[in-house]
Short mmCIF file of C-alpha atoms and ligand atoms in Angstrom, two decimals:
data_model
loop_
_atom_site.label_atom_id
_atom_site.label_comp_id
_atom_site.label_asym_id
_atom_site.label_seq_id
_atom_site.Cartn_x
_atom_site.Cartn_y
_atom_site.Cartn_z
CA MET A 1 74.89 98.12 118.73
CA LYS A 2 73.72 101.50 120.01
CA TYR A 3 75.57 104.80 119.88
CA ILE A 4 75.83 107.07 122.88
CA SER A 5 76.86 110.72 123.18
CA THR A 6 80.03 111.71 125.05
CA ARG A 7 77.95 114.28 126.94
CA GLY A 8 75.54 111.62 128.16
CA GLN A 9 72.29 113.50 127.63
CA SER A 10 71.12 112.17 124.27
CA LYS A 11 69.06 109.07 123.58
CA PRO A 12 71.14 106.06 122.42
CA LEU A 13 70.55 105.51 118.69
CA SER A 14 71.39 102.97 116.01
CA PHE A 15 73.95 103.46 113.23
CA SER A 16 71.55 104.61 110.51
CA GLU A 17 70.00 107.12 112.90
CA ILE A 18 73.30 108.87 113.56
CA LEU A 19 74.83 108.49 110.10
CA LEU A 20 73.43 111.65 108.50
CA GLY A 21 73.79 113.94 111.51
CA GLY A 22 76.75 115.68 113.07
CA LEU A 23 76.77 116.45 116.77
CA ALA A 24 74.40 114.70 119.15
CA PRO A 25 71.53 116.94 120.37
CA ASP A 26 73.37 117.50 123.69
CA GLY A 27 76.41 118.86 121.81
CA GLY A 28 78.47 115.67 122.27
CA LEU A 29 79.98 113.21 119.80
CA TYR A 30 78.64 109.73 119.18
CA LEU A 31 80.58 106.59 120.09
CA PRO A 32 79.51 102.94 120.17
CA GLU A 33 78.42 101.90 123.66
CA THR A 34 81.11 99.19 123.61
CA TYR A 35 84.00 98.30 121.31
CA PRO A 36 83.94 94.85 119.69
CA LYS A 37 87.05 92.82 120.55
CA PHE A 38 89.32 90.76 118.32
CA SER A 39 91.47 87.95 119.73
CA ASP A 40 94.82 86.62 118.60
CA GLN A 41 92.99 83.88 116.70
CA ASP A 42 90.67 86.38 115.04
CA LEU A 43 93.65 88.39 113.84
CA ASN A 44 95.26 85.30 112.33
CA ALA A 45 92.08 84.56 110.43
CA MET A 46 91.96 88.13 109.12
CA ARG A 47 95.50 88.17 107.76
CA SER A 48 94.57 86.67 104.39
CA MET A 49 91.53 88.86 103.78
CA THR A 50 91.27 91.38 100.95
CA TYR A 51 90.65 94.99 101.92
CA ALA A 52 86.92 94.73 101.18
CA GLU A 53 86.58 91.47 103.14
CA LEU A 54 88.42 92.98 106.08
CA ALA A 55 86.33 96.14 105.91
CA PHE A 56 83.10 94.14 105.95
CA HIS A 57 84.36 91.91 108.78
CA ILE A 58 85.18 94.92 110.98
CA ILE A 59 82.48 97.41 109.99
CA SER A 60 79.63 94.89 110.26
CA LYS A 61 80.39 94.52 113.99
CA PHE A 62 79.36 98.17 114.43
CA ILE A 63 76.21 98.19 112.28
CA ASP A 64 73.16 96.10 113.09
CA ASP A 65 70.43 98.00 111.29
CA ILE A 66 71.50 97.47 107.68
CA PRO A 67 70.96 93.93 106.33
CA LYS A 68 74.31 92.13 106.03
CA ASP A 69 74.00 91.49 102.29
CA ASP A 70 73.28 95.16 101.60
CA LEU A 71 76.18 96.29 103.77
CA LYS A 72 78.46 93.84 102.04
CA SER A 73 77.59 95.09 98.56
CA ILE A 74 78.03 98.74 99.68
CA ILE A 75 81.49 97.97 101.06
CA TYR A 76 82.53 95.81 98.10
CA LYS A 77 81.63 98.48 95.57
CA THR A 78 83.51 101.12 97.61
CA TYR A 79 86.89 99.44 97.95
CA THR A 80 87.87 98.52 94.40
CA LYS A 81 91.16 98.85 92.57
CA GLU A 82 89.45 101.15 90.06
CA VAL A 83 88.65 103.74 92.77
CA TYR A 84 92.11 103.48 94.41
CA ALA A 85 94.07 103.36 91.18
CA ILE A 86 96.75 105.98 91.80
CA SER A 87 99.22 103.69 93.52
CA ARG A 88 103.00 103.86 93.28
CA PRO A 89 104.41 101.69 90.47
CA GLU A 90 105.80 99.11 92.92
CA GLN A 91 102.43 98.68 94.63
CA LYS A 92 99.28 96.73 93.81
CA ALA A 93 96.13 98.88 93.55
CA GLU A 94 93.95 95.98 94.75
CA ASP A 95 95.56 96.31 98.18
CA ILE A 96 93.66 99.66 98.46
CA THR A 97 96.06 100.77 101.22
CA PRO A 98 99.35 99.15 100.14
CA ILE A 99 102.26 99.06 102.55
CA LEU A 100 105.72 100.22 101.45
CA LYS A 101 108.84 99.15 103.32
CA VAL A 102 111.13 102.15 103.79
CA LYS A 103 113.83 100.28 105.74
CA GLU A 104 114.04 97.65 108.47
CA ASP A 105 111.10 98.25 110.84
CA LEU A 106 109.96 101.44 109.13
CA TYR A 107 106.95 101.40 106.82
CA LEU A 108 104.73 103.79 104.91
CA LEU A 109 101.03 102.94 104.75
CA SER A 110 99.68 104.44 101.50
CA LEU A 111 96.26 105.89 102.16
CA SER A 112 96.17 108.43 99.36
CA ASN A 113 95.52 106.42 96.23
CA GLY A 114 91.88 107.46 95.91
CA PRO A 115 90.44 110.08 93.54
CA THR A 116 91.56 113.18 95.50
CA LEU A 117 94.97 111.87 96.57
CA ALA A 118 94.46 112.22 100.31
CA PHE A 119 93.49 109.70 103.01
CA LYS A 120 90.07 111.32 103.42
CA ASP A 121 88.84 109.45 100.33
CA ILE A 122 88.93 106.14 102.18
CA ALA A 123 86.20 107.19 104.58
CA MET A 124 84.36 109.66 102.36
CA GLN A 125 83.85 107.17 99.52
CA LEU A 126 82.14 104.79 101.92
CA LEU A 127 80.07 107.62 103.37
CA GLY A 128 78.85 108.56 99.87
CA ASN A 129 77.57 105.04 99.26
CA LEU A 130 76.09 104.67 102.77
CA PHE A 131 74.31 108.05 102.50
CA GLU A 132 72.79 107.12 99.15
CA TYR A 133 71.57 103.79 100.54
CA VAL A 134 70.04 105.19 103.73
CA LEU A 135 68.40 108.12 101.91
CA ALA A 136 66.90 105.84 99.25
CA LYS A 137 65.44 103.60 101.95
CA GLU A 138 63.74 106.52 103.64
CA ASN A 139 62.88 108.18 100.33
CA ALA A 140 64.69 111.24 101.67
CA GLU A 141 67.06 113.88 100.35
CA ILE A 142 69.90 115.86 101.82
CA ASN A 143 71.74 119.07 100.90
CA ILE A 144 75.25 118.86 102.23
CA LEU A 145 76.72 122.22 103.13
CA GLY A 146 80.41 122.50 103.91
CA ALA A 147 83.45 124.74 103.95
CA THR A 148 86.87 123.68 102.79
CA SER A 149 90.38 124.98 102.45
CA GLY A 150 91.18 122.11 100.09
CA ASP A 151 91.20 118.41 100.99
CA THR A 152 87.88 117.80 102.76
CA GLY A 153 85.79 119.53 100.13
CA SER A 154 87.23 117.67 97.21
CA ALA A 155 87.01 114.30 99.00
CA ALA A 156 83.34 115.01 99.77
CA GLU A 157 82.55 116.08 96.20
CA TYR A 158 84.23 113.06 94.60
CA ALA A 159 82.35 110.80 97.01
CA MET A 160 78.93 112.41 96.49
CA ARG A 161 79.02 113.25 92.77
CA GLY A 162 76.12 111.74 90.87
CA LYS A 163 74.56 110.28 94.02
CA LYS A 164 70.78 110.18 94.12
CA GLY A 165 69.09 112.30 96.79
CA ILE A 166 72.27 114.25 97.54
CA ASN A 167 73.36 117.78 96.59
CA VAL A 168 76.64 119.27 97.77
CA PHE A 169 77.17 123.00 98.34
CA MET A 170 80.86 123.50 99.09
CA LEU A 171 82.20 126.89 100.11
CA SER A 172 85.85 127.69 99.51
CA PRO A 173 87.84 130.93 99.77
CA TYR A 174 88.06 132.69 96.40
CA GLN A 175 91.56 132.30 94.86
CA LYS A 176 93.06 130.91 98.08
CA MET A 177 93.44 127.24 97.21
CA SER A 178 96.33 125.81 95.23
CA ARG A 179 95.80 125.62 91.45
CA PHE A 180 95.72 121.84 91.73
CA GLN A 181 93.13 121.88 94.52
CA SER A 182 90.80 124.34 92.74
CA ALA A 183 91.09 122.42 89.48
CA GLN A 184 90.30 119.19 91.28
CA MET A 185 87.07 120.57 92.74
CA PHE A 186 85.93 122.96 90.04
CA SER A 187 86.35 120.54 87.14
CA ILE A 188 83.57 118.30 88.49
CA GLN A 189 80.64 118.63 86.08
CA ASP A 190 77.97 116.59 87.90
CA PRO A 191 74.84 118.71 88.34
CA ASN A 192 74.48 117.79 92.04
CA ILE A 193 77.81 119.43 92.95
CA PHE A 194 77.87 123.21 93.55
CA ASN A 195 81.16 125.01 94.17
CA LEU A 196 80.70 128.40 95.83
CA SER A 197 83.82 130.50 95.77
CA ILE A 198 83.46 133.08 98.56
CA LYS A 199 85.29 136.40 98.49
CA GLY A 200 86.94 135.93 101.87
CA VAL A 201 89.16 133.52 103.79
CA PHE A 202 88.46 129.97 105.00
CA ASP A 203 87.13 131.20 108.36
CA ASP A 204 84.53 133.33 106.54
CA CYS A 205 83.34 130.23 104.70
CA GLN A 206 83.10 128.32 107.95
CA ASP A 207 81.18 131.20 109.57
CA ILE A 208 78.63 131.15 106.75
CA VAL A 209 78.15 127.40 107.20
CA LYS A 210 77.60 127.92 110.93
CA ALA A 211 75.15 130.78 110.33
CA VAL A 212 73.11 128.75 107.85
CA SER A 213 73.07 125.71 110.14
CA ASN A 214 71.99 127.85 113.09
CA ASP A 215 68.95 129.05 111.13
CA LEU A 216 66.87 126.08 112.22
CA ASP A 217 63.91 126.85 109.93
CA PHE A 218 66.15 127.08 106.89
CA LYS A 219 68.02 123.97 107.98
CA ARG A 220 64.76 122.00 108.23
CA ASP A 221 63.13 123.39 105.07
CA PHE A 222 66.21 122.78 102.94
CA LYS A 223 67.34 119.54 104.64
CA ILE A 224 70.83 120.84 105.34
CA GLY A 225 73.35 118.18 106.37
CA ALA A 226 77.11 117.92 106.91
CA VAL A 227 79.99 115.52 106.36
CA ASN A 228 82.50 117.09 108.72
CA SER A 229 85.20 115.20 110.52
CA ILE A 230 83.14 114.42 113.63
CA ASN A 231 80.90 112.10 111.57
CA TRP A 232 81.12 108.66 113.17
CA GLY A 233 80.97 106.88 109.80
CA ARG A 234 84.27 108.48 108.83
CA ILE A 235 86.02 107.29 111.99
CA LEU A 236 84.57 103.81 111.54
CA ALA A 237 85.87 103.48 107.96
CA GLN A 238 89.33 104.57 109.10
CA ILE A 239 89.63 101.81 111.72
CA VAL A 240 89.94 99.26 108.90
CA TYR A 241 93.29 100.43 107.52
CA TYR A 242 94.99 100.20 110.93
CA PHE A 243 94.14 96.50 110.84
CA LYS A 244 95.17 96.22 107.20
CA GLY A 245 98.54 97.89 107.83
CA TYR A 246 99.13 95.89 110.99
CA LEU A 247 98.37 92.55 109.35
CA ALA A 248 100.61 93.41 106.40
CA VAL A 249 103.75 93.88 108.51
CA THR A 250 103.27 91.14 111.12
CA LYS A 251 103.25 87.35 111.00
CA LYS A 252 102.51 86.32 114.58
CA ASN A 253 100.69 89.30 116.02
CA GLU A 254 103.74 91.11 117.34
CA VAL A 255 103.29 94.69 118.57
CA VAL A 256 103.73 97.58 116.13
CA SER A 257 103.54 101.38 116.43
CA PHE A 258 101.76 103.93 114.24
CA THR A 259 102.60 107.57 113.55
CA VAL A 260 99.75 109.78 112.38
CA PRO A 261 99.90 113.33 110.94
CA THR A 262 97.14 114.93 113.00
CA GLY A 263 94.78 117.90 112.74
CA ASN A 264 91.24 117.27 113.95
CA PHE A 265 92.26 114.00 115.65
CA GLY A 266 89.94 111.95 113.40
CA ASN A 267 92.55 109.70 111.84
CA ILE A 268 94.37 108.85 115.06
CA CYS A 269 91.09 108.46 116.94
CA ALA A 270 90.41 105.51 114.64
CA GLY A 271 93.83 104.12 115.67
CA HIS A 272 92.91 104.50 119.32
CA ILE A 273 89.69 102.56 118.73
CA ALA A 274 91.55 99.83 116.79
CA ARG A 275 93.82 99.48 119.82
CA MET A 276 90.82 99.27 122.16
CA MET A 277 89.49 96.49 119.92
CA GLY A 278 92.58 94.41 120.62
CA LEU A 279 94.98 95.37 117.83
CA PRO A 280 98.47 95.01 119.38
CA ILE A 281 99.60 98.63 119.08
CA LYS A 282 102.49 99.78 121.26
CA ARG A 283 102.57 103.47 120.41
CA LEU A 284 100.23 105.89 118.72
CA VAL A 285 102.40 108.86 117.83
CA VAL A 286 100.53 112.14 117.31
CA ALA A 287 102.48 114.19 114.76
CA THR A 288 101.66 117.91 114.64
CA ASN A 289 103.14 120.92 112.86
CA GLU A 290 103.67 124.42 114.29
CA ASN A 291 100.04 124.31 115.41
CA ASN A 292 101.04 122.03 118.26
CA ILE A 293 98.26 122.15 120.87
CA LEU A 294 97.99 118.37 120.85
CA ASP A 295 101.75 117.90 121.23
CA GLU A 296 101.53 120.25 124.19
CA PHE A 297 98.69 118.20 125.67
CA PHE A 298 100.44 114.84 125.36
CA LYS A 299 103.60 116.31 126.91
CA THR A 300 102.02 118.28 129.75
CA GLY A 301 98.39 117.26 130.31
CA MET A 302 97.26 120.83 129.53
CA TYR A 303 94.78 121.22 126.66
CA LYS A 304 94.76 124.82 125.48
CA PRO A 305 92.96 125.35 122.17
CA ARG A 306 93.86 128.54 120.31
CA ASP A 307 91.69 130.92 118.31
CA SER A 308 92.03 131.42 114.57
CA LYS A 309 94.22 134.50 115.02
CA ASN A 310 96.80 132.29 116.71
CA THR A 311 96.63 129.49 114.18
CA PHE A 312 99.56 129.55 111.76
CA HIS A 313 99.30 128.99 108.04
CA THR A 314 101.92 126.28 107.42
CA SER A 315 103.26 124.11 104.62
CA SER A 316 101.15 121.22 105.98
CA PRO A 317 97.90 123.22 105.78
CA SER A 318 95.47 120.35 106.42
CA MET A 319 96.88 120.16 109.95
CA ASP A 320 96.50 123.88 110.68
CA ILE A 321 93.91 123.29 113.37
CA SER A 322 93.97 124.63 116.91
CA LYS A 323 90.90 122.93 118.32
CA ALA A 324 90.74 119.23 117.54
CA SER A 325 87.08 118.29 117.25
CA ASN A 326 87.51 114.52 117.65
CA PHE A 327 89.73 114.86 120.71
CA GLU A 328 86.60 114.73 122.88
CA ARG A 329 86.10 111.10 121.86
CA PHE A 330 89.51 110.06 123.17
CA ILE A 331 89.20 112.05 126.41
CA PHE A 332 85.84 110.35 127.03
CA ASP A 333 87.57 106.95 126.98
CA LEU A 334 90.56 108.24 128.94
CA ILE A 335 88.39 109.42 131.85
CA GLY A 336 86.53 106.11 131.98
CA ARG A 337 83.52 107.34 129.96
CA ASP A 338 82.42 109.63 132.78
CA SER A 339 79.98 112.00 131.00
CA HIS A 340 79.63 114.20 134.03
CA LYS A 341 83.34 114.90 134.11
CA LEU A 342 83.47 115.32 130.33
CA ASN A 343 80.76 117.98 130.50
CA GLN A 344 82.81 119.88 133.07
CA LEU A 345 85.94 119.75 130.92
CA TRP A 346 84.19 120.85 127.73
CA LYS A 347 82.20 123.54 129.45
CA SER A 348 85.53 125.26 129.86
CA ILE A 349 86.63 124.52 126.27
CA ASP A 350 83.33 125.72 124.77
CA GLN A 351 83.79 129.01 126.61
CA GLY A 352 87.21 129.49 125.08
CA GLY A 353 89.08 128.14 128.11
CA ASN A 354 91.32 125.13 128.71
CA PHE A 355 91.82 122.20 131.07
CA ASP A 356 94.61 120.47 132.92
CA LEU A 357 94.34 116.70 133.38
CA ASN A 358 97.07 116.66 136.04
CA GLN A 359 94.62 118.31 138.37
CA GLU A 360 92.07 115.65 137.56
CA GLY A 361 94.61 112.94 138.36
CA VAL A 362 94.08 111.18 135.04
CA PHE A 363 97.04 112.37 132.98
CA GLU A 364 99.08 109.41 134.26
CA LYS A 365 96.70 107.10 132.38
CA ILE A 366 97.87 108.42 128.98
CA LYS A 367 100.63 105.79 129.12
CA ASP A 368 98.08 102.98 129.24
CA PHE A 369 96.60 104.23 125.97
CA GLY A 370 99.91 104.21 124.07
CA PHE A 371 99.88 107.88 123.10
CA THR A 372 102.95 110.01 122.59
CA SER A 373 103.61 113.05 120.40
CA SER A 374 105.88 115.38 118.48
CA SER A 375 105.77 118.56 116.40
CA SER A 376 107.74 119.80 113.42
CA SER A 377 108.75 123.05 111.76
CA HIS A 378 108.73 123.87 108.05
CA LYS A 379 112.50 123.41 107.94
CA GLU A 380 112.23 119.95 109.46
CA ARG A 381 109.53 118.90 106.99
CA ILE A 382 111.69 120.01 104.08
CA HIS A 383 114.60 118.11 105.64
CA TYR A 384 112.61 114.88 105.89
CA ILE A 385 111.17 115.18 102.37
CA LYS A 386 114.74 115.44 101.11
CA GLN A 387 116.18 112.75 103.36
CA ILE A 388 113.52 110.15 102.57
CA TYR A 389 113.92 110.90 98.88
CA ASP A 390 117.73 110.88 98.87
CA GLN A 391 118.03 107.71 100.94
CA TYR A 392 115.08 105.65 99.76
CA LYS A 393 113.85 107.29 96.53
CA ILE A 394 110.42 107.70 98.09
CA MET A 395 108.65 111.05 97.67
CA ILE A 396 106.49 112.16 100.57
CA ASP A 397 104.23 115.18 101.01
CA PRO A 398 104.73 117.75 103.82
CA HIS A 399 102.02 116.20 106.05
CA THR A 400 103.60 112.78 105.82
CA ALA A 401 106.94 114.48 106.48
CA ASP A 402 105.54 115.69 109.82
CA GLY A 403 104.89 112.00 110.40
CA PHE A 404 108.43 110.86 109.57
CA LYS A 405 109.93 113.46 111.87
CA ALA A 406 107.78 112.14 114.74
CA ALA A 407 108.35 108.49 113.81
CA TYR A 408 112.14 108.77 113.94
CA GLU A 409 111.81 110.31 117.41
CA HIS A 410 109.63 107.54 118.79
CA MET A 411 110.85 104.31 117.21
CA ASP A 412 111.60 101.44 119.60
CA GLU A 413 114.16 98.72 119.00
CA SER A 414 112.65 95.98 116.79
CA VAL A 415 109.10 97.32 116.95
CA PRO A 416 107.86 98.04 113.42
CA MET A 417 106.78 101.66 112.96
CA ILE A 418 104.09 102.43 110.38
CA VAL A 419 103.78 106.03 109.19
CA LEU A 420 100.41 106.90 107.67
CA GLU A 421 100.65 108.70 104.33
CA THR A 422 97.90 111.31 104.44
CA ALA A 423 98.40 112.88 100.99
CA LEU A 424 100.42 112.39 97.82
CA PRO A 425 103.28 114.82 97.08
CA ILE A 426 101.71 116.11 93.84
CA LYS A 427 99.10 117.92 95.93
CA PHE A 428 101.84 120.08 97.45
CA GLU A 429 104.27 120.68 94.61
CA ASP A 430 105.86 123.84 96.06
CA SER A 431 107.30 122.09 99.13
CA ILE A 432 108.60 119.22 97.04
CA VAL A 433 110.37 121.59 94.66
CA GLU A 434 111.82 123.44 97.66
CA ALA A 435 113.12 120.19 99.17
CA ILE A 436 114.46 118.28 96.19
CA GLY A 437 114.33 120.69 93.26
CA GLN A 438 111.97 118.66 91.15
CA ILE A 439 108.27 118.45 90.40
CA PRO A 440 106.67 115.20 91.56
CA ASP A 441 105.40 112.82 88.87
CA ARG A 442 101.73 112.94 88.09
CA PRO A 443 99.55 109.99 87.23
CA LYS A 444 98.50 110.14 83.57
CA SER A 445 94.85 110.54 84.49
CA LEU A 446 95.61 113.91 86.10
CA ALA A 447 98.13 115.25 83.61
CA HIS A 448 95.86 118.00 82.25
CA LEU A 449 93.72 118.62 85.32
CA GLU A 450 94.27 122.39 85.35
CA ASP A 451 93.19 122.72 81.70
CA LEU A 452 89.76 121.13 82.17
CA PRO A 453 86.69 123.41 82.06
CA GLN A 454 85.73 124.63 85.54
CA ARG A 455 82.33 125.14 87.12
CA PHE A 456 81.98 127.47 90.12
CA GLU A 457 80.09 130.54 91.34
CA VAL A 458 81.84 133.52 92.88
CA LEU A 459 79.81 135.07 95.72
CA ASP A 460 80.41 137.98 98.07
CA ASN A 461 80.95 137.06 101.70
CA GLN A 462 77.26 137.20 102.76
CA VAL A 463 75.11 134.53 104.38
CA ASP A 464 71.98 135.55 102.45
CA LEU A 465 73.65 135.13 99.09
CA VAL A 466 74.49 131.54 99.98
CA LYS A 467 70.96 130.86 101.25
CA ASN A 468 69.50 132.30 98.06
CA PHE A 469 71.79 130.19 95.96
CA ILE A 470 70.65 127.05 97.76
CA ARG A 471 66.99 128.08 97.47
CA GLN A 472 67.29 128.53 93.72
CA SER A 473 69.28 125.36 93.12
CA VAL A 474 67.25 122.66 94.84
C1 LIG B 1 92.76 115.98 107.02
C2 LIG B 1 94.21 115.79 106.87
C3 LIG B 1 95.05 115.58 107.99
C4 LIG B 1 94.53 115.60 109.41
O1 LIG B 1 93.70 114.51 109.71
P1 LIG B 1 92.77 114.52 111.01
O2 LIG B 1 91.89 113.34 110.88
O3 LIG B 1 91.99 115.82 110.94
O4 LIG B 1 93.65 114.48 112.20
C5 LIG B 1 96.40 115.36 107.77
N1 LIG B 1 96.93 115.37 106.52
C6 LIG B 1 96.16 115.58 105.43
C7 LIG B 1 96.80 115.60 104.10
C8 LIG B 1 94.78 115.79 105.56
O5 LIG B 1 94.02 116.01 104.46
#
């Protein structure tokens, strides 16, 4: 299995060769040259598998340069009930991503039972173990540099803590994360994790990361790497839970639909690939918030990314994205993997422009890929948090509430709809209190999180200060 770039001008590479990198050298994103296919019979055989068995069965089809036994032990130590312990009382932790029936034909797929209470753990935990394995084999080291406004940074740190050959330097905006989010990151005491609290906003952090990565000498000398959402390993790990959720609600391979709270298009891109692999998915519903460029695209065929000045800060902050980095992967498939055409489209995007797929005559094809979309306002999220709680005694977070709003709009008669739960409500206490007037329950293990000693450095908003810090720490 080789991986090719969407832009078509990079050499095809194997899995281990693309694992540690981000973009392909030609600026594109990596995808497997073909998608493995699963038949009706295959699906039946997979229905009784545990999460780890299923993950190995699927992931091993995409990786041919790690010995099977090694891959198996990496996957089996990643997906354990100890790591995904924060399940709801009525669920079994060993399911890893347990399904919860909300009502007839409406389900919640719990993806947030890992250490940082958001779905990003599922992929990041695997990435941590794969990175450690590949680095050890090559006797290499990596210094991961990233910027976070909350969820990604903590998922990366919990996945990489204590890993040999890996340091993490995570930039976050000084005093701009929730108390819970800062406590979650800053209480990590492992010496390979460095929290840099930058006196600025999230965009400043991201600009510093870009500036450091663009200094090619520094990047080479200090082995700077990334774990951002375009990493193929993250998409790959996410494909598994679409199968898991599907198999949990079906008996004879009937069609189901999925609704996915969407920001960078990474989560739903995995759903698209699962569908291409033969999973009987009727609809893939893209749920957005007020930052609704993707909703606009799926309704009109026009893709018009916005700049950061026109990106709203909302109550589902992990979806406050106005340029969806993984979207390029889906468009590549939609236009029949025509790299030449893709280059034309993204030339416009990279220059701050937009594109219209009606003019290209391909927008019609969206239907064949199952996609549809919706967007929600703060008021609607609060409404759905309250409604789902009042009617079903299930607490959902504001991102998952974006999902429920979209799911109710796009449910078909007797087709099960599975909403992906992207975070637990305790991460976003304020919205829950606003909706239902009570603070969500906390698992015992996190009861005193904010009281734990914290470890972080406060730095002025200057690239050189960050470079110096890295120099002195490695
Ligand atoms: C990251 C994140 C999202 C968006 O996921 P994408 O893969 O970027 O589309 C949605 N909800 C939560 C809670 C997240 O952390």
